[in-house]
């Protein structure tokens, strides 16, 4: 479902912007999780 919706939204500039914002939010969330994990394990298993 998400795949077809993203392909549809890529036809419009606002869809492209929305996808970029979602991707940026997802990446920032991943970075936050990795930072917390790294802080919790100072040996750096990541």
PDB file of C-alpha atoms in Angstrom:
ATOM      1  CA  UNK A   1       0.000   0.000   0.000  1.00  0.00           C
ATOM      2  CA  UNK A   2       2.719   2.483   0.955  1.00  0.00           C
ATOM      3  CA  UNK A   3       4.736   1.689  -2.163  1.00  0.00           C
ATOM      4  CA  UNK A   4       1.912   2.513  -4.578  1.00  0.00           C
ATOM      5  CA  UNK A   5       0.998   5.630  -2.602  1.00  0.00           C
ATOM      6  CA  UNK A   6       4.576   6.936  -2.713  1.00  0.00           C
ATOM      7  CA  UNK A   7       4.783   6.321  -6.473  1.00  0.00           C
ATOM      8  CA  UNK A   8       1.530   8.261  -6.914  1.00  0.00           C
ATOM      9  CA  UNK A   9       2.699  11.161  -4.737  1.00  0.00           C
ATOM     10  CA  UNK A  10       5.991  11.479  -6.616  1.00  0.00           C
ATOM     11  CA  UNK A  11       4.040  12.934  -9.555  1.00  0.00           C
ATOM     12  CA  UNK A  12       3.388  16.083  -7.502  1.00  0.00           C
ATOM     13  CA  UNK A  13       5.994  18.432  -5.950  1.00  0.00           C
ATOM     14  CA  UNK A  14       4.139  18.502  -2.631  1.00  0.00           C
ATOM     15  CA  UNK A  15       4.265  14.702  -2.523  1.00  0.00           C
ATOM     16  CA  UNK A  16       8.016  14.811  -3.100  1.00  0.00           C
ATOM     17  CA  UNK A  17       8.437  17.377  -0.316  1.00  0.00           C
ATOM     18  CA  UNK A  18       6.260  15.312   2.024  1.00  0.00           C
ATOM     19  CA  UNK A  19       8.300  12.180   1.346  1.00  0.00           C
ATOM     20  CA  UNK A  20      11.539  14.083   1.991  1.00  0.00           C
ATOM     21  CA  UNK A  21      10.177  15.363   5.306  1.00  0.00           C
ATOM     22  CA  UNK A  22       9.086  11.853   6.303  1.00  0.00           C
ATOM     23  CA  UNK A  23      12.467  10.427   5.310  1.00  0.00           C
ATOM     24  CA  UNK A  24      14.287  13.148   7.235  1.00  0.00           C
ATOM     25  CA  UNK A  25      12.152  12.520  10.327  1.00  0.00           C
ATOM     26  CA  UNK A  26      12.795   8.759  10.041  1.00  0.00           C
ATOM     27  CA  UNK A  27      16.551   9.249   9.688  1.00  0.00           C
ATOM     28  CA  UNK A  28      16.697  11.661  12.624  1.00  0.00           C
ATOM     29  CA  UNK A  29      14.788   9.133  14.723  1.00  0.00           C
ATOM     30  CA  UNK A  30      17.254   6.397  13.735  1.00  0.00           C
ATOM     31  CA  UNK A  31      20.176   8.675  14.588  1.00  0.00           C
ATOM     32  CA  UNK A  32      18.648   9.374  18.006  1.00  0.00           C
ATOM     33  CA  UNK A  33      18.225   5.649  18.689  1.00  0.00           C
ATOM     34  CA  UNK A  34      21.810   4.932  17.615  1.00  0.00           C
ATOM     35  CA  UNK A  35      23.082   7.749  19.822  1.00  0.00           C
ATOM     36  CA  UNK A  36      21.179   6.371  22.824  1.00  0.00           C
ATOM     37  CA  UNK A  37      22.439   2.860  22.120  1.00  0.00           C
ATOM     38  CA  UNK A  38      26.012   4.085  21.777  1.00  0.00           C
ATOM     39  CA  UNK A  39      25.734   5.988  25.051  1.00  0.00           C
ATOM     40  CA  UNK A  40      24.326   2.919  26.777  1.00  0.00           C
ATOM     41  CA  UNK A  41      27.193   0.758  25.451  1.00  0.00           C
ATOM     42  CA  UNK A  42      30.413   2.819  25.589  1.00  0.00           C
ATOM     43  CA  UNK A  43      32.420  -0.030  24.067  1.00  0.00           C
ATOM     44  CA  UNK A  44      30.742   0.835  20.769  1.00  0.00           C
ATOM     45  CA  UNK A  45      29.184  -2.395  19.473  1.00  0.00           C
ATOM     46  CA  UNK A  46      27.521  -0.388  16.701  1.00  0.00           C
TER      47      UNK A  46
END
